[in-house]
Amino acid sequence: MTYIPSRQDAEDLFLKYNKSESLYRHAKQVEVTLRYFAKKYGEDEEKWSIIGFLHDLDYEMYPDLHCQKTEEILRENSYPEDYIRAIMAHGYGMRTDVRPESQMEKILYATDELTGLINATCLMRPSKSVLDLSYKSFKKKYKDKKFAAGVDRSIIENGAQMLNMDLEELVNETLAALSEYAEEAQLKGNL
Ligand SMILES: [Fe+2]
Ligand SMILES: [Fe+2]
């Protein structure tokens, strides 16, 4: 029988390889974003959550082998192939040649960098919160190339295109996701 990991299994595995609080925070933000979209599309929320949560599993210990090492670890732990494929696809064009194909893979690809940029934007705000962040204020930071310069905006735009969404729709959906689960995403700030 195929092993189906539980959310707790994923938590245990993540903590085995990660000590960093900022990586945990990022993992949770991507997780809740995928969960939001799974719910919206009537898909498996636990499965999408786990994939979002584990996508950067190897990043702390093996940054130079990012994606490759996660593939290895997940195989060793008997994760199903479609979980592994989805995670590989988030590194498409950078770390892997696995092209995002399913809706879930495209959402992971499109929102990974985007949630990072939203997180950085929230931290700059007096409220430190996503709950009062509008598309308009986010867009100002998005356009400022000096702000969070490490975030490649073209990946976000490619991702939106894959999803047949414009940037505004993708950002608004992601803001809605992070707001719905603001506490878990550590983005409630002081609101
Ligand atoms: Fe990554
Ligand atoms: Fe990531």
PDB file of C-alpha atoms in Angstrom, residues 67-184:
ATOM      1  CA  CYS A  67      15.561  20.340  -4.538  1.00  0.00           C
ATOM      2  CA  GLN A  68      17.876  17.450  -5.371  1.00  0.00           C
ATOM      3  CA  LYS A  69      18.395  16.634  -1.707  1.00  0.00           C
ATOM      4  CA  THR A  70      14.699  16.967  -0.901  1.00  0.00           C
ATOM      5  CA  GLU A  71      13.962  14.445  -3.635  1.00  0.00           C
ATOM      6  CA  GLU A  72      16.391  12.036  -1.974  1.00  0.00           C
ATOM      7  CA  ILE A  73      15.034  12.559   1.543  1.00  0.00           C
ATOM      8  CA  LEU A  74      11.406  12.194   0.473  1.00  0.00           C
ATOM      9  CA  ARG A  75      12.197   8.988  -1.434  1.00  0.00           C
ATOM     10  CA  GLU A  76      13.977   7.560   1.621  1.00  0.00           C
ATOM     11  CA  ASN A  77      10.862   8.384   3.617  1.00  0.00           C
ATOM     12  CA  SER A  78       8.540   6.713   1.086  1.00  0.00           C
ATOM     13  CA  TYR A  79       6.704   9.869   0.055  1.00  0.00           C
ATOM     14  CA  PRO A  80       4.435   9.366  -2.958  1.00  0.00           C
ATOM     15  CA  GLU A  81       5.869  10.352  -6.344  1.00  0.00           C
ATOM     16  CA  ASP A  82       3.374  13.121  -6.981  1.00  0.00           C
ATOM     17  CA  TYR A  83       4.424  14.893  -3.764  1.00  0.00           C
ATOM     18  CA  ILE A  84       8.050  14.662  -4.882  1.00  0.00           C
ATOM     19  CA  ARG A  85       7.308  15.852  -8.410  1.00  0.00           C
ATOM     20  CA  ALA A  86       5.374  18.887  -7.186  1.00  0.00           C
ATOM     21  CA  ILE A  87       8.227  19.914  -4.929  1.00  0.00           C
ATOM     22  CA  MET A  88      10.811  19.449  -7.702  1.00  0.00           C
ATOM     23  CA  ALA A  89       8.707  21.625  -9.976  1.00  0.00           C
ATOM     24  CA  HIS A  90       9.010  24.645  -7.664  1.00  0.00           C
ATOM     25  CA  GLY A  91      12.667  24.817  -8.714  1.00  0.00           C
ATOM     26  CA  TYR A  92      11.821  24.764 -12.414  1.00  0.00           C
ATOM     27  CA  GLY A  93      14.344  26.661 -14.514  1.00  0.00           C
ATOM     28  CA  MET A  94      16.644  27.234 -11.526  1.00  0.00           C
ATOM     29  CA  ARG A  95      17.264  23.952  -9.754  1.00  0.00           C
ATOM     30  CA  THR A  96      15.369  21.396 -11.795  1.00  0.00           C
ATOM     31  CA  ASP A  97      13.953  20.900 -15.259  1.00  0.00           C
ATOM     32  CA  VAL A  98      10.638  19.634 -13.904  1.00  0.00           C
ATOM     33  CA  ARG A  99       8.019  21.917 -15.434  1.00  0.00           C
ATOM     34  CA  PRO A 100       4.983  22.757 -13.295  1.00  0.00           C
ATOM     35  CA  GLU A 101       2.036  20.991 -14.903  1.00  0.00           C
ATOM     36  CA  SER A 102      -0.774  20.401 -12.432  1.00  0.00           C
ATOM     37  CA  GLN A 103      -2.701  23.295 -10.928  1.00  0.00           C
ATOM     38  CA  MET A 104      -1.065  22.588  -7.570  1.00  0.00           C
ATOM     39  CA  GLU A 105       2.429  22.641  -9.058  1.00  0.00           C
ATOM     40  CA  LYS A 106       1.740  25.934 -10.789  1.00  0.00           C
ATOM     41  CA  ILE A 107       0.387  27.500  -7.614  1.00  0.00           C
ATOM     42  CA  LEU A 108       3.429  26.389  -5.622  1.00  0.00           C
ATOM     43  CA  TYR A 109       5.752  27.761  -8.299  1.00  0.00           C
ATOM     44  CA  ALA A 110       3.867  31.061  -8.517  1.00  0.00           C
ATOM     45  CA  THR A 111       3.447  31.737  -4.795  1.00  0.00           C
ATOM     46  CA  ASP A 112       6.801  30.634  -3.349  1.00  0.00           C
ATOM     47  CA  GLU A 113       8.645  33.870  -4.148  1.00  0.00           C
ATOM     48  CA  LEU A 114       5.446  35.893  -3.873  1.00  0.00           C
ATOM     49  CA  THR A 115       4.765  34.914  -0.264  1.00  0.00           C
ATOM     50  CA  GLY A 116       8.399  35.828   0.495  1.00  0.00           C
ATOM     51  CA  LEU A 117       7.893  39.275  -0.943  1.00  0.00           C
ATOM     52  CA  ILE A 118       4.596  39.740   0.894  1.00  0.00           C
ATOM     53  CA  ASN A 119       6.289  38.668   4.133  1.00  0.00           C
ATOM     54  CA  ALA A 120       9.106  41.195   3.602  1.00  0.00           C
ATOM     55  CA  THR A 121       6.542  43.916   2.827  1.00  0.00           C
ATOM     56  CA  CYS A 122       4.542  43.173   5.987  1.00  0.00           C
ATOM     57  CA  LEU A 123       7.643  43.407   8.155  1.00  0.00           C
ATOM     58  CA  MET A 124       8.230  46.958   6.883  1.00  0.00           C
ATOM     59  CA  ARG A 125       4.776  48.127   7.900  1.00  0.00           C
ATOM     60  CA  PRO A 126       3.842  49.690  11.257  1.00  0.00           C
ATOM     61  CA  SER A 127       1.227  46.951  11.786  1.00  0.00           C
ATOM     62  CA  LYS A 128       3.663  44.179  10.696  1.00  0.00           C
ATOM     63  CA  SER A 129       0.488  42.584   9.379  1.00  0.00           C
ATOM     64  CA  VAL A 130      -0.921  41.175   6.168  1.00  0.00           C
ATOM     65  CA  LEU A 131      -4.445  41.988   7.337  1.00  0.00           C
ATOM     66  CA  ASP A 132      -4.267  45.648   6.302  1.00  0.00           C
ATOM     67  CA  LEU A 133      -2.013  45.218   3.265  1.00  0.00           C
ATOM     68  CA  SER A 134      -3.662  46.247   0.012  1.00  0.00           C
ATOM     69  CA  TYR A 135      -2.663  45.253  -3.488  1.00  0.00           C
ATOM     70  CA  LYS A 136      -1.826  48.888  -4.157  1.00  0.00           C
ATOM     71  CA  SER A 137       0.687  49.207  -1.310  1.00  0.00           C
ATOM     72  CA  PHE A 138       2.165  45.819  -2.138  1.00  0.00           C
ATOM     73  CA  LYS A 139       2.563  46.795  -5.782  1.00  0.00           C
ATOM     74  CA  LYS A 140       4.703  49.803  -4.777  1.00  0.00           C
ATOM     75  CA  LYS A 141       7.164  47.478  -3.046  1.00  0.00           C
ATOM     76  CA  TYR A 142       6.943  45.010  -5.903  1.00  0.00           C
ATOM     77  CA  LYS A 143       7.972  47.658  -8.392  1.00  0.00           C
ATOM     78  CA  ASP A 144      10.818  48.933  -6.209  1.00  0.00           C
ATOM     79  CA  LYS A 145      13.703  46.845  -7.526  1.00  0.00           C
ATOM     80  CA  LYS A 146      15.859  47.736  -4.538  1.00  0.00           C
ATOM     81  CA  PHE A 147      13.330  46.310  -2.119  1.00  0.00           C
ATOM     82  CA  ALA A 148      13.926  42.595  -1.406  1.00  0.00           C
ATOM     83  CA  ALA A 149      16.228  42.575  -4.421  1.00  0.00           C
ATOM     84  CA  GLY A 150      16.807  38.829  -4.056  1.00  0.00           C
ATOM     85  CA  VAL A 151      13.204  38.070  -5.002  1.00  0.00           C
ATOM     86  CA  ASP A 152      13.006  37.423  -8.725  1.00  0.00           C
ATOM     87  CA  ARG A 153       9.788  39.092  -9.875  1.00  0.00           C
ATOM     88  CA  SER A 154       9.928  37.316 -13.238  1.00  0.00           C
ATOM     89  CA  ILE A 155       9.252  33.951 -11.543  1.00  0.00           C
ATOM     90  CA  ILE A 156       6.086  35.375 -10.011  1.00  0.00           C
ATOM     91  CA  GLU A 157       5.009  36.727 -13.392  1.00  0.00           C
ATOM     92  CA  ASN A 158       5.767  33.426 -15.150  1.00  0.00           C
ATOM     93  CA  GLY A 159       3.767  31.639 -12.482  1.00  0.00           C
ATOM     94  CA  ALA A 160       0.787  33.949 -12.899  1.00  0.00           C
ATOM     95  CA  GLN A 161       0.913  33.354 -16.636  1.00  0.00           C
ATOM     96  CA  MET A 162       0.963  29.573 -16.140  1.00  0.00           C
ATOM     97  CA  LEU A 163      -2.181  29.977 -14.043  1.00  0.00           C
ATOM     98  CA  ASN A 164      -3.836  32.272 -16.585  1.00  0.00           C
ATOM     99  CA  MET A 165      -4.087  34.933 -13.916  1.00  0.00           C
ATOM    100  CA  ASP A 166      -2.893  38.483 -14.072  1.00  0.00           C
ATOM    101  CA  LEU A 167      -0.537  39.644 -11.370  1.00  0.00           C
ATOM    102  CA  GLU A 168      -3.270  41.486  -9.496  1.00  0.00           C
ATOM    103  CA  GLU A 169      -5.464  38.406  -9.232  1.00  0.00           C
ATOM    104  CA  LEU A 170      -2.592  36.205  -8.090  1.00  0.00           C
ATOM    105  CA  VAL A 171      -1.492  38.741  -5.471  1.00  0.00           C
ATOM    106  CA  ASN A 172      -5.031  39.301  -4.213  1.00  0.00           C
ATOM    107  CA  GLU A 173      -5.637  35.567  -3.872  1.00  0.00           C
ATOM    108  CA  THR A 174      -2.348  35.119  -2.038  1.00  0.00           C
ATOM    109  CA  LEU A 175      -3.115  38.044   0.275  1.00  0.00           C
ATOM    110  CA  ALA A 176      -6.511  36.449   0.957  1.00  0.00           C
ATOM    111  CA  ALA A 177      -4.811  33.128   1.739  1.00  0.00           C
ATOM    112  CA  LEU A 178      -2.287  34.668   4.120  1.00  0.00           C
ATOM    113  CA  SER A 179      -5.019  36.750   5.765  1.00  0.00           C
ATOM    114  CA  GLU A 180      -7.329  33.793   6.278  1.00  0.00           C
ATOM    115  CA  TYR A 181      -4.528  31.947   8.056  1.00  0.00           C
ATOM    116  CA  ALA A 182      -2.691  35.024   9.357  1.00  0.00           C
ATOM    117  CA  GLU A 183      -1.998  33.571  12.783  1.00  0.00           C
ATOM    118  CA  GLU A 184      -0.469  30.366  11.415  1.00  0.00           C
TER     119      GLU A 184
END
